[in-house]
PDB file of N, CA and C in Angstrom:
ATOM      1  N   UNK X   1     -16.331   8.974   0.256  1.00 40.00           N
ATOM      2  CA  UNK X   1     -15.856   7.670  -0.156  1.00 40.00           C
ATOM      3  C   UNK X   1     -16.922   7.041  -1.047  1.00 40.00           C
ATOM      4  N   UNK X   2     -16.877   6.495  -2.173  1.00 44.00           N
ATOM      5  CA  UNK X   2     -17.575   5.648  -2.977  1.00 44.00           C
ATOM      6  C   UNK X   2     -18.193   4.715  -2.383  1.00 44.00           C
ATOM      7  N   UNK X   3     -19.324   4.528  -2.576  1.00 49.00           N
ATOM      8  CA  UNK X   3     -20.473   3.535  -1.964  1.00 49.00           C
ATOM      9  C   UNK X   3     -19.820   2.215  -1.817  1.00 49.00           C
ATOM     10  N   UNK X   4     -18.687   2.267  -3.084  1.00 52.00           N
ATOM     11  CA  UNK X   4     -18.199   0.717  -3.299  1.00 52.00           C
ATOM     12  C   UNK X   4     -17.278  -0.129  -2.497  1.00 52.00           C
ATOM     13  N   UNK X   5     -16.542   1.454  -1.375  1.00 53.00           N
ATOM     14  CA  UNK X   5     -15.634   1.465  -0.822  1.00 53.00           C
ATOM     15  C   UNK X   5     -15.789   1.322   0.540  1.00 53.00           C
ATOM     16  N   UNK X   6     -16.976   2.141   0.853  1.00 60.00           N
ATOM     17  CA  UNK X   6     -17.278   2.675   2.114  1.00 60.00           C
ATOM     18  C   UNK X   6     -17.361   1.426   3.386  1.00 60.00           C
ATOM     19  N   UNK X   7     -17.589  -0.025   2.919  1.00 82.00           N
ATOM     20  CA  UNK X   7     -17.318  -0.807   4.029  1.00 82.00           C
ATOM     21  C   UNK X   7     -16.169  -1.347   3.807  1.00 82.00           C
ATOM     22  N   UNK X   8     -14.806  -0.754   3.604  1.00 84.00           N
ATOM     23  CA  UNK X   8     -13.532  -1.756   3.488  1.00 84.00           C
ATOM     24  C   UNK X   8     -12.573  -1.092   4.211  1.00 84.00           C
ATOM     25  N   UNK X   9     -11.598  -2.012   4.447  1.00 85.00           N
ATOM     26  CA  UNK X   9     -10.573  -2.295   5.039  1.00 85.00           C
ATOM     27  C   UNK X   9      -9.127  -2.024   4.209  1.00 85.00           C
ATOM     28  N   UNK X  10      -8.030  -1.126   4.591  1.00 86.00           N
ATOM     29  CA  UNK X  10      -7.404  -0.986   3.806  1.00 86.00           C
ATOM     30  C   UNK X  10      -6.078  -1.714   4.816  1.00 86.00           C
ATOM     31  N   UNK X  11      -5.056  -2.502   4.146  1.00 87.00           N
ATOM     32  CA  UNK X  11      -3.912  -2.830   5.862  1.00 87.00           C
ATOM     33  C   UNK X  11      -2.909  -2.924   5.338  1.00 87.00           C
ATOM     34  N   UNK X  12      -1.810  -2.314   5.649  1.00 91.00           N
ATOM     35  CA  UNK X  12      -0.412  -2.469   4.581  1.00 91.00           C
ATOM     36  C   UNK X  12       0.800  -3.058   6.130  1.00 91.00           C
ATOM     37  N   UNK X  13       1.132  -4.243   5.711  1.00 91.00           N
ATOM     38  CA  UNK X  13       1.943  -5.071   6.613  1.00 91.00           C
ATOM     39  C   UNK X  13       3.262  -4.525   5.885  1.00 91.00           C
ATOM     40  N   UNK X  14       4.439  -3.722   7.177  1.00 92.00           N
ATOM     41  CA  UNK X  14       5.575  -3.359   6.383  1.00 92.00           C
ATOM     42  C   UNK X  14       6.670  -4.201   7.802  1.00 92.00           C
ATOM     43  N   UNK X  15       7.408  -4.797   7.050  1.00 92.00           N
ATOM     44  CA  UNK X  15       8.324  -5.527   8.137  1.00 92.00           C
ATOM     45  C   UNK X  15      10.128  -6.060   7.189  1.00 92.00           C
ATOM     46  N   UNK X  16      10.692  -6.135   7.955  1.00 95.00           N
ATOM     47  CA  UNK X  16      12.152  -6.822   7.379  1.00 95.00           C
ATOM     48  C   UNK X  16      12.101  -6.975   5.980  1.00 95.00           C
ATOM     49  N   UNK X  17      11.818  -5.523   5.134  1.00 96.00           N
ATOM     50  CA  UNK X  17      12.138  -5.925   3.794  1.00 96.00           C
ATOM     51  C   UNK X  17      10.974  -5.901   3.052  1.00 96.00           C
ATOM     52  N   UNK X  18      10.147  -6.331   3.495  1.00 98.00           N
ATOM     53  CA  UNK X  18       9.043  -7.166   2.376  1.00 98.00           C
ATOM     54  C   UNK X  18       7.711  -6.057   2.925  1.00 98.00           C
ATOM     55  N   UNK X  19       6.547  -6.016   2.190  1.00 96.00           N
ATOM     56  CA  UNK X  19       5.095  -5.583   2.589  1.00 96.00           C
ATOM     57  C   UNK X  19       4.198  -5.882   1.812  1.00 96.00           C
ATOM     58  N   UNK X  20       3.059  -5.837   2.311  1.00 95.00           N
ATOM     59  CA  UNK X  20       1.780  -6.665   1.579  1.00 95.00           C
ATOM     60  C   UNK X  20       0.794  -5.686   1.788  1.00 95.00           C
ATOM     61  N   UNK X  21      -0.385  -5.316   0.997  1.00 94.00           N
ATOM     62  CA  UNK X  21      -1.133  -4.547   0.799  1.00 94.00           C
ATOM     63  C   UNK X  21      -2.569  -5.507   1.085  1.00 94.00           C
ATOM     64  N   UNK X  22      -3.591  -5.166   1.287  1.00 91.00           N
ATOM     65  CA  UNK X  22      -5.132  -5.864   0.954  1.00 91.00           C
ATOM     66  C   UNK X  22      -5.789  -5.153   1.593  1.00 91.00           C
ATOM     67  N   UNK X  23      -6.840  -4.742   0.575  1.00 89.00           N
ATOM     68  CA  UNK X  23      -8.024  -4.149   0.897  1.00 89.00           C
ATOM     69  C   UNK X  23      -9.414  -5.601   1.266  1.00 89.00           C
ATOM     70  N   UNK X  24      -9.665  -4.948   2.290  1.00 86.00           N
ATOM     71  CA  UNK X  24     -11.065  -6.571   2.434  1.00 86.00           C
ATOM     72  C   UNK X  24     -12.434  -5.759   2.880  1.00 86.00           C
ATOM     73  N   UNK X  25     -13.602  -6.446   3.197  1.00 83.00           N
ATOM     74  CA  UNK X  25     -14.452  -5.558   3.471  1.00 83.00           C
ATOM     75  C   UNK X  25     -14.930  -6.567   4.782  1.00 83.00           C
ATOM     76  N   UNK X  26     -16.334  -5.738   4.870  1.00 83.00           N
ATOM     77  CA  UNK X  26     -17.059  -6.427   6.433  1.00 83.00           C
ATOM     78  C   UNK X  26     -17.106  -7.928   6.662  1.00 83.00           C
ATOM     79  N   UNK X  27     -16.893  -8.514   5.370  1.00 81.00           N
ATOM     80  CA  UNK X  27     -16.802  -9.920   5.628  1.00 81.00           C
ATOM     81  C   UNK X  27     -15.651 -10.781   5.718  1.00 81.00           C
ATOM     82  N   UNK X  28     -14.357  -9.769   5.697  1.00 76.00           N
ATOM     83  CA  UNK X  28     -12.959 -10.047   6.002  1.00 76.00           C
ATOM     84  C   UNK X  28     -12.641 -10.863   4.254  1.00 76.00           C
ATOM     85  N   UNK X  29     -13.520 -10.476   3.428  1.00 77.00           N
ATOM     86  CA  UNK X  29     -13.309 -11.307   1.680  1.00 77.00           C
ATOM     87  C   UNK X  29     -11.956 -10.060   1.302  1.00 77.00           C
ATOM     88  N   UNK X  30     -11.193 -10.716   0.763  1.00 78.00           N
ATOM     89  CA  UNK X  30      -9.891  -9.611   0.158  1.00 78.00           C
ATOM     90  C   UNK X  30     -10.533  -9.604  -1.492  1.00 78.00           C
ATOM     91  N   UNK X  31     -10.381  -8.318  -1.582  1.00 84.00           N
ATOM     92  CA  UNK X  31     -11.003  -7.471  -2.835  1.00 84.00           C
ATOM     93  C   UNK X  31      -9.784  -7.164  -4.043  1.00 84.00           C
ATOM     94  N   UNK X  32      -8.632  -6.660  -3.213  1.00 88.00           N
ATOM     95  CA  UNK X  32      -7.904  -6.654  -3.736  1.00 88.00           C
ATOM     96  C   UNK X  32      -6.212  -6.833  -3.028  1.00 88.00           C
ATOM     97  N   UNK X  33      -5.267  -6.598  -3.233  1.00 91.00           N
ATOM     98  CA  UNK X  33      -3.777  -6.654  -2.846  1.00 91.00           C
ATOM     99  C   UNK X  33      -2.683  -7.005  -3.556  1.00 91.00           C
ATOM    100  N   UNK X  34      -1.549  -6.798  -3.272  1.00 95.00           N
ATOM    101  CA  UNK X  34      -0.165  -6.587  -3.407  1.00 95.00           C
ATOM    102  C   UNK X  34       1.327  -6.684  -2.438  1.00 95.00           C
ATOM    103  N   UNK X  35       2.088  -7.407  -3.267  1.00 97.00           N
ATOM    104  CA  UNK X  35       3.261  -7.668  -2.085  1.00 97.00           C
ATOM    105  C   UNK X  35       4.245  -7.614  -2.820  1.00 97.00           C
ATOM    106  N   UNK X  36       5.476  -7.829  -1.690  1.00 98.00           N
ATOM    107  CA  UNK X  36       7.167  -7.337  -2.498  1.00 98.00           C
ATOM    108  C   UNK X  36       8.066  -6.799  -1.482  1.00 98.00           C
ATOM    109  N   UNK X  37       8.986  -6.341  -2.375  1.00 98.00           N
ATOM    110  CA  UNK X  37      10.226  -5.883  -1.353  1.00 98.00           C
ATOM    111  C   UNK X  37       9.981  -4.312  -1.078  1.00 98.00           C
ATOM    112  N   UNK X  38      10.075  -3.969  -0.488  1.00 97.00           N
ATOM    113  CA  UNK X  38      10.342  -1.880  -0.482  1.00 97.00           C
ATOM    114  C   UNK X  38      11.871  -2.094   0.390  1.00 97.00           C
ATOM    115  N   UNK X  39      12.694  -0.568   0.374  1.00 97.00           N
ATOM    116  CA  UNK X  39      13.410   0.125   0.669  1.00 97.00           C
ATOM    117  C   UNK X  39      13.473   1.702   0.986  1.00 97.00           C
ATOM    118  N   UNK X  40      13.397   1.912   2.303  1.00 96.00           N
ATOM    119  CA  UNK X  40      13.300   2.921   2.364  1.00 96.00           C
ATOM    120  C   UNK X  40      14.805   4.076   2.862  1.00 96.00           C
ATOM    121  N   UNK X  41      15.504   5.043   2.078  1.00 96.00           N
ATOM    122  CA  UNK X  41      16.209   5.587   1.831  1.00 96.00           C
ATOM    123  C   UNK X  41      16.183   7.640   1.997  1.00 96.00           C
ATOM    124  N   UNK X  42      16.884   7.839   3.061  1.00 96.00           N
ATOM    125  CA  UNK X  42      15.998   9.391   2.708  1.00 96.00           C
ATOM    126  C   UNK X  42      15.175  10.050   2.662  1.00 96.00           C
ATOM    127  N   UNK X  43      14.226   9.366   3.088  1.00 94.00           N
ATOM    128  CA  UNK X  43      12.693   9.842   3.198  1.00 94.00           C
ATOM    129  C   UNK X  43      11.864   9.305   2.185  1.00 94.00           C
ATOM    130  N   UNK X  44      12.505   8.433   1.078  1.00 97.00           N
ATOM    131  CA  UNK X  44      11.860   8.109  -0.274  1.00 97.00           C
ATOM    132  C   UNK X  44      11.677   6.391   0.347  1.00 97.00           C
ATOM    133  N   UNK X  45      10.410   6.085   0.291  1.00 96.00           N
ATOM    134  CA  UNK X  45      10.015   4.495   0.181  1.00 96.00           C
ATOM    135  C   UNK X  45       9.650   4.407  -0.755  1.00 96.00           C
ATOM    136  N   UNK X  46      10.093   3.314  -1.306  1.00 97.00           N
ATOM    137  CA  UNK X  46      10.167   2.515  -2.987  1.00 97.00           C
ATOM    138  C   UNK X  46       9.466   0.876  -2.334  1.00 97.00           C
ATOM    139  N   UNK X  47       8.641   1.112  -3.346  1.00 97.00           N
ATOM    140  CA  UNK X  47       8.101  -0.449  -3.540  1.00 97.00           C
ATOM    141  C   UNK X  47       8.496  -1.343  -4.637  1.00 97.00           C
ATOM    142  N   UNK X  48       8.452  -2.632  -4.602  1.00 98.00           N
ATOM    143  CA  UNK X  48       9.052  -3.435  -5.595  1.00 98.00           C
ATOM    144  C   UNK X  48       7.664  -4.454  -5.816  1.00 98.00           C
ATOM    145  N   UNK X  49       6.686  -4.279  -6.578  1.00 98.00           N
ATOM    146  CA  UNK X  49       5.509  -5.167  -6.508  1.00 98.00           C
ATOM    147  C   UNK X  49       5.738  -6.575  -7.470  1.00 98.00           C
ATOM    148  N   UNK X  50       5.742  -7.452  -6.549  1.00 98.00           N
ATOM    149  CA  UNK X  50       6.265  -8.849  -7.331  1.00 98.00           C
ATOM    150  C   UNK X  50       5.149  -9.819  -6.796  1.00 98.00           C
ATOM    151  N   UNK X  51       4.360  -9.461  -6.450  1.00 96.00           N
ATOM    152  CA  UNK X  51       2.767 -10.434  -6.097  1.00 96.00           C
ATOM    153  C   UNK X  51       1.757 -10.050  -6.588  1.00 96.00           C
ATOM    154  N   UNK X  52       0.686 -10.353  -6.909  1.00 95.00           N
ATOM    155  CA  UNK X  52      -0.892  -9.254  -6.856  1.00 95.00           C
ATOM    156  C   UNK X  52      -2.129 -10.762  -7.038  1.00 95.00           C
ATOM    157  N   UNK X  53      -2.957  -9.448  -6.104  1.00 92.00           N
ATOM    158  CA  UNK X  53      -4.162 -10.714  -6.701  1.00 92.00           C
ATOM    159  C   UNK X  53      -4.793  -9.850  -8.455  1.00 92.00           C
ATOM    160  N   UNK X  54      -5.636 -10.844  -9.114  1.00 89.00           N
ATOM    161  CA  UNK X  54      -5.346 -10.945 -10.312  1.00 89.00           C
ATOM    162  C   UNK X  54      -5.931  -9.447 -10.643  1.00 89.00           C
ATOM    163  N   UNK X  55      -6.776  -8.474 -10.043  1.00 90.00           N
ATOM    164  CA  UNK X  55      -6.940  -7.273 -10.452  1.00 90.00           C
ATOM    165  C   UNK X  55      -5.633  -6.654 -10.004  1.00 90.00           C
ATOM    166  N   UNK X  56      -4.803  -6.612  -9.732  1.00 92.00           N
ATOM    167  CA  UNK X  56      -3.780  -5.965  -9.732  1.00 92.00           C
ATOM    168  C   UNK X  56      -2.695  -6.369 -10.166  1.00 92.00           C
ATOM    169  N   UNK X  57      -2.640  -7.042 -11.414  1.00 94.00           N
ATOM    170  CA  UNK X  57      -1.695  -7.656 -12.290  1.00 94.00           C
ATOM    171  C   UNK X  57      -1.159  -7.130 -13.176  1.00 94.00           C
ATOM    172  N   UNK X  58      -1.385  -6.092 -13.176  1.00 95.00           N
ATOM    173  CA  UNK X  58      -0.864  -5.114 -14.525  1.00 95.00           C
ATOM    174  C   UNK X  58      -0.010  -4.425 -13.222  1.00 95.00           C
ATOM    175  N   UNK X  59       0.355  -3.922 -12.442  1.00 96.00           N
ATOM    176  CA  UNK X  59       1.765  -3.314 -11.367  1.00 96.00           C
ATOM    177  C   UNK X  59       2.677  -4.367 -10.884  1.00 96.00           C
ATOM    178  N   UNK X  60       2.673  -5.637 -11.323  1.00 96.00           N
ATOM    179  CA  UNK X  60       3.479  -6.748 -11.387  1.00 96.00           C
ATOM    180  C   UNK X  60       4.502  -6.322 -11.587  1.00 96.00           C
ATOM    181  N   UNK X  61       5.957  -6.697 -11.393  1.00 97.00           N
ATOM    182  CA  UNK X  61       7.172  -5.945 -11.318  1.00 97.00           C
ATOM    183  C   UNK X  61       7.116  -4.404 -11.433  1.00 97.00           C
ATOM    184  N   UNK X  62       6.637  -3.598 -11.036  1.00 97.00           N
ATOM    185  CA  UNK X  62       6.630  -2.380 -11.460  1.00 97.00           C
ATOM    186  C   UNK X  62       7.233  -1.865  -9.658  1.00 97.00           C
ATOM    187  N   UNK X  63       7.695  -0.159  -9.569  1.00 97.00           N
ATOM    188  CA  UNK X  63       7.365   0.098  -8.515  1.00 97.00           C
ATOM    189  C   UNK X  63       6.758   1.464  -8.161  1.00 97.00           C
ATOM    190  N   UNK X  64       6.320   1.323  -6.894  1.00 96.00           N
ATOM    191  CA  UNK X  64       6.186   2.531  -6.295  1.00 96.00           C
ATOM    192  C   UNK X  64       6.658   3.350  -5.723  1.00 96.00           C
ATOM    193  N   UNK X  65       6.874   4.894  -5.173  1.00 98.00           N
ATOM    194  CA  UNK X  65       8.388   5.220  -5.099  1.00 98.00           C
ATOM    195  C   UNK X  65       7.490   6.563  -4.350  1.00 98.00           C
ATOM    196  N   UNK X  66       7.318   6.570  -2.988  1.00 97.00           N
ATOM    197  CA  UNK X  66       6.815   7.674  -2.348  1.00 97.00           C
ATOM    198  C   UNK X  66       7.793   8.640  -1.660  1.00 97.00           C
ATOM    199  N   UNK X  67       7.732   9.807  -1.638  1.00 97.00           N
ATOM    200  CA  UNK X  67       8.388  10.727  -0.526  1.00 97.00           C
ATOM    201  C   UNK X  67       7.677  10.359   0.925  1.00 97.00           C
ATOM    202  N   UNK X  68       7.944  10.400   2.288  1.00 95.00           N
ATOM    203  CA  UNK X  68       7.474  10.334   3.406  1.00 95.00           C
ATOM    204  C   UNK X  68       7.627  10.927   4.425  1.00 95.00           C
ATOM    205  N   UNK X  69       6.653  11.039   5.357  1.00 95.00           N
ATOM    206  CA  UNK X  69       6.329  12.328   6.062  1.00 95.00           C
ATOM    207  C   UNK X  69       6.153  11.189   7.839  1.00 95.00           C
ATOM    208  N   UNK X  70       6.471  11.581   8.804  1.00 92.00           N
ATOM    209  CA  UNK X  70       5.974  10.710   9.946  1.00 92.00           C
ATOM    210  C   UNK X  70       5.228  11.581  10.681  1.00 92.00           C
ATOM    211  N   UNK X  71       4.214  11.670  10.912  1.00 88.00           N
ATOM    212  CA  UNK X  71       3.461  11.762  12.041  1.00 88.00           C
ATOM    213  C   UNK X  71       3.749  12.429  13.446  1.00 88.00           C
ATOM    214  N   UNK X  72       2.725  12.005  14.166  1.00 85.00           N
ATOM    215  CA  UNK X  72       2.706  12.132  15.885  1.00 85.00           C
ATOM    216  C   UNK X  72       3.582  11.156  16.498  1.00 85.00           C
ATOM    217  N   UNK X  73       4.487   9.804  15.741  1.00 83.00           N
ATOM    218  CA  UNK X  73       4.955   8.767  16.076  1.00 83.00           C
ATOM    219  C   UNK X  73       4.052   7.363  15.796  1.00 83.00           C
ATOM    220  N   UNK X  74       2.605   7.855  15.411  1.00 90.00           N
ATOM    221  CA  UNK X  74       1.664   6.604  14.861  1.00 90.00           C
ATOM    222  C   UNK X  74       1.077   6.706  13.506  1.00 90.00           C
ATOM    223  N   UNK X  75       1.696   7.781  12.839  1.00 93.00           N
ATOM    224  CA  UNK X  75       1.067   8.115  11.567  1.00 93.00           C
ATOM    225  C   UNK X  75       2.334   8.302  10.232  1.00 93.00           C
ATOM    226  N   UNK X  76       2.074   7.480   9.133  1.00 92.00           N
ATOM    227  CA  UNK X  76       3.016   7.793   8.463  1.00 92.00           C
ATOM    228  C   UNK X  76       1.971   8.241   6.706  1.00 92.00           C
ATOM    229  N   UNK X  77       2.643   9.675   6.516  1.00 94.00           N
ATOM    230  CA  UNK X  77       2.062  10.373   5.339  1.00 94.00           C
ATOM    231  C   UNK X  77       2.701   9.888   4.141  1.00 94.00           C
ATOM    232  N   UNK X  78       2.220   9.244   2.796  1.00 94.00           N
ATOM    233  CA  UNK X  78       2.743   8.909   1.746  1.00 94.00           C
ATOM    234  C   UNK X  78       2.770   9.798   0.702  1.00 94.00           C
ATOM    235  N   UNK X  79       2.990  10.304  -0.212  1.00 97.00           N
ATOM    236  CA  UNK X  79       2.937  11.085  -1.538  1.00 97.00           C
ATOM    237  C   UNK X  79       4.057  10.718  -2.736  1.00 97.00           C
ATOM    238  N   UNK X  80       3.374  10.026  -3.499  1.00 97.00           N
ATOM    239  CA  UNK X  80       4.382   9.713  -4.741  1.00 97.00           C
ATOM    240  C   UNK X  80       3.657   8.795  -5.644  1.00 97.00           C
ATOM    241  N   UNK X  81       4.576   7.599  -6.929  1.00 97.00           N
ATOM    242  CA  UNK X  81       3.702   7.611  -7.840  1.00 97.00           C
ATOM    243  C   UNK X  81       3.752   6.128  -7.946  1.00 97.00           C
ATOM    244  N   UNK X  82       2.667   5.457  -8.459  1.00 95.00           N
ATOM    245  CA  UNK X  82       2.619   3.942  -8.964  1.00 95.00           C
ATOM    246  C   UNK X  82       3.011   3.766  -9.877  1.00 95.00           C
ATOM    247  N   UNK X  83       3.998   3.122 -10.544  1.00 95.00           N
ATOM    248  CA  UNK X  83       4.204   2.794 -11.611  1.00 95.00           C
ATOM    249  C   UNK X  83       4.595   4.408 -12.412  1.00 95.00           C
ATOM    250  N   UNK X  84       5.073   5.091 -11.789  1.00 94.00           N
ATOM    251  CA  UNK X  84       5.424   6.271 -11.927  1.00 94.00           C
ATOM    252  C   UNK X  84       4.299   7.296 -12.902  1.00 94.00           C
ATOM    253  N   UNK X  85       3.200   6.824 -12.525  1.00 95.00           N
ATOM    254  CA  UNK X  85       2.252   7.341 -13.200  1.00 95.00           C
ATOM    255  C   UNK X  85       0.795   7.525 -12.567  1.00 95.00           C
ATOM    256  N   UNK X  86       0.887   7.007 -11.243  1.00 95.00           N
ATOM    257  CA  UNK X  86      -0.946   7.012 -10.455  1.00 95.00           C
ATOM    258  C   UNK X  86      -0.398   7.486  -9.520  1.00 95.00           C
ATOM    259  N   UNK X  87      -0.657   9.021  -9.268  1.00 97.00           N
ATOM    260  CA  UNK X  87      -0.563   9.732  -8.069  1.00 97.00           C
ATOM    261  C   UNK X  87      -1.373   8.763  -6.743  1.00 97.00           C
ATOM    262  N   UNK X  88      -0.804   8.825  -5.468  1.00 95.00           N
ATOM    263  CA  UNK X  88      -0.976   8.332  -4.389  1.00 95.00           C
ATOM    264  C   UNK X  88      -1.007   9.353  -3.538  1.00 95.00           C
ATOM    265  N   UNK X  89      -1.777   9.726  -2.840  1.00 96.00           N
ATOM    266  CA  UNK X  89      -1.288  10.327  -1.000  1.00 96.00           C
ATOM    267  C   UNK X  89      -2.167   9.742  -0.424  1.00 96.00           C
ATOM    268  N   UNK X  90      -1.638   9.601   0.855  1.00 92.00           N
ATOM    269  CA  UNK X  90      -2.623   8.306   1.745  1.00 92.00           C
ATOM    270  C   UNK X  90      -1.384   8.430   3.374  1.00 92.00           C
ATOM    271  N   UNK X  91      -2.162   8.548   3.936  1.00 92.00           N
ATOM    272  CA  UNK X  91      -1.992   8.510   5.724  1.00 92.00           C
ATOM    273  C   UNK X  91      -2.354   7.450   6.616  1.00 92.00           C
ATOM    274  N   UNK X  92      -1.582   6.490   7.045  1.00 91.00           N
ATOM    275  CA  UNK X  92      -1.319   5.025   7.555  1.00 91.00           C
ATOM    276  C   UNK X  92      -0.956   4.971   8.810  1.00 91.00           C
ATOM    277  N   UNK X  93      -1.764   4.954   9.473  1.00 90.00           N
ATOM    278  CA  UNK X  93      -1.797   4.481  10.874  1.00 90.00           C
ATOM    279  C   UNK X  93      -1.117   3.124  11.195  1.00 90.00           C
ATOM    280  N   UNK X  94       0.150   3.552  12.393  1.00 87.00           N
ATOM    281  CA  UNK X  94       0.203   2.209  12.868  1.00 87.00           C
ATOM    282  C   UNK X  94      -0.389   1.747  13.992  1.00 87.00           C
ATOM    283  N   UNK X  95      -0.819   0.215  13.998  1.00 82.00           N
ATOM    284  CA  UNK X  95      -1.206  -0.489  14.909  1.00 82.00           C
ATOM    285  C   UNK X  95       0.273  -1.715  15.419  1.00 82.00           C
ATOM    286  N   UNK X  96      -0.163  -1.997  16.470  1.00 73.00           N
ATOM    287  CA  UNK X  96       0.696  -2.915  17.420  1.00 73.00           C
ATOM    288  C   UNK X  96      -0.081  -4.067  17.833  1.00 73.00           C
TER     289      UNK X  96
END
């Protein structure tokens, strides 16, 4: 992990429709994030990004559109593209 990275926090809130992204670090400061609608269909979750803080303003209406994989029942595997162009894979633990 990049030195730049190595104390942060990554948390993706997915609920009734909508989800929010933010990365923060040891001091709970948000670095970066993203929010919107997703739909998930078939195994394909699609994001609809209609928020951002201002480094992430260029994926403003755009979406994301992953294939998905579940886990042990607490793990969900992502693979697909941002803006149909920034490869993603990433493994998301849920918490309760």
């Amino acid at each position: 992990m990049p030195e730049s990275r190595a104390k942060t926090t990554e948390v993706e809130f997915i609920a009734d429709g909508n989800f929010l992204w933010v990365l923060d670090d040891e001091n709970l400061d948000m670095h970066t994030g993203a929010g919107g609608t997703y739909t998930f269909e078939n195994g394909v979750y699609t994001e609809k990004i209609l928020y951002t803080l201002s480094d992430m303003k260029r994926f403003k209406k755009k979406k994301a559109v992953y294939d998905v994989t579940f886990g042990d029942g607490r793990t969900m595997c992502i693979e697909g593209k941002l803006d149909g162009k920034i490869s993603v894979e990433e493994v998301w633990e849920r918490i309760k």
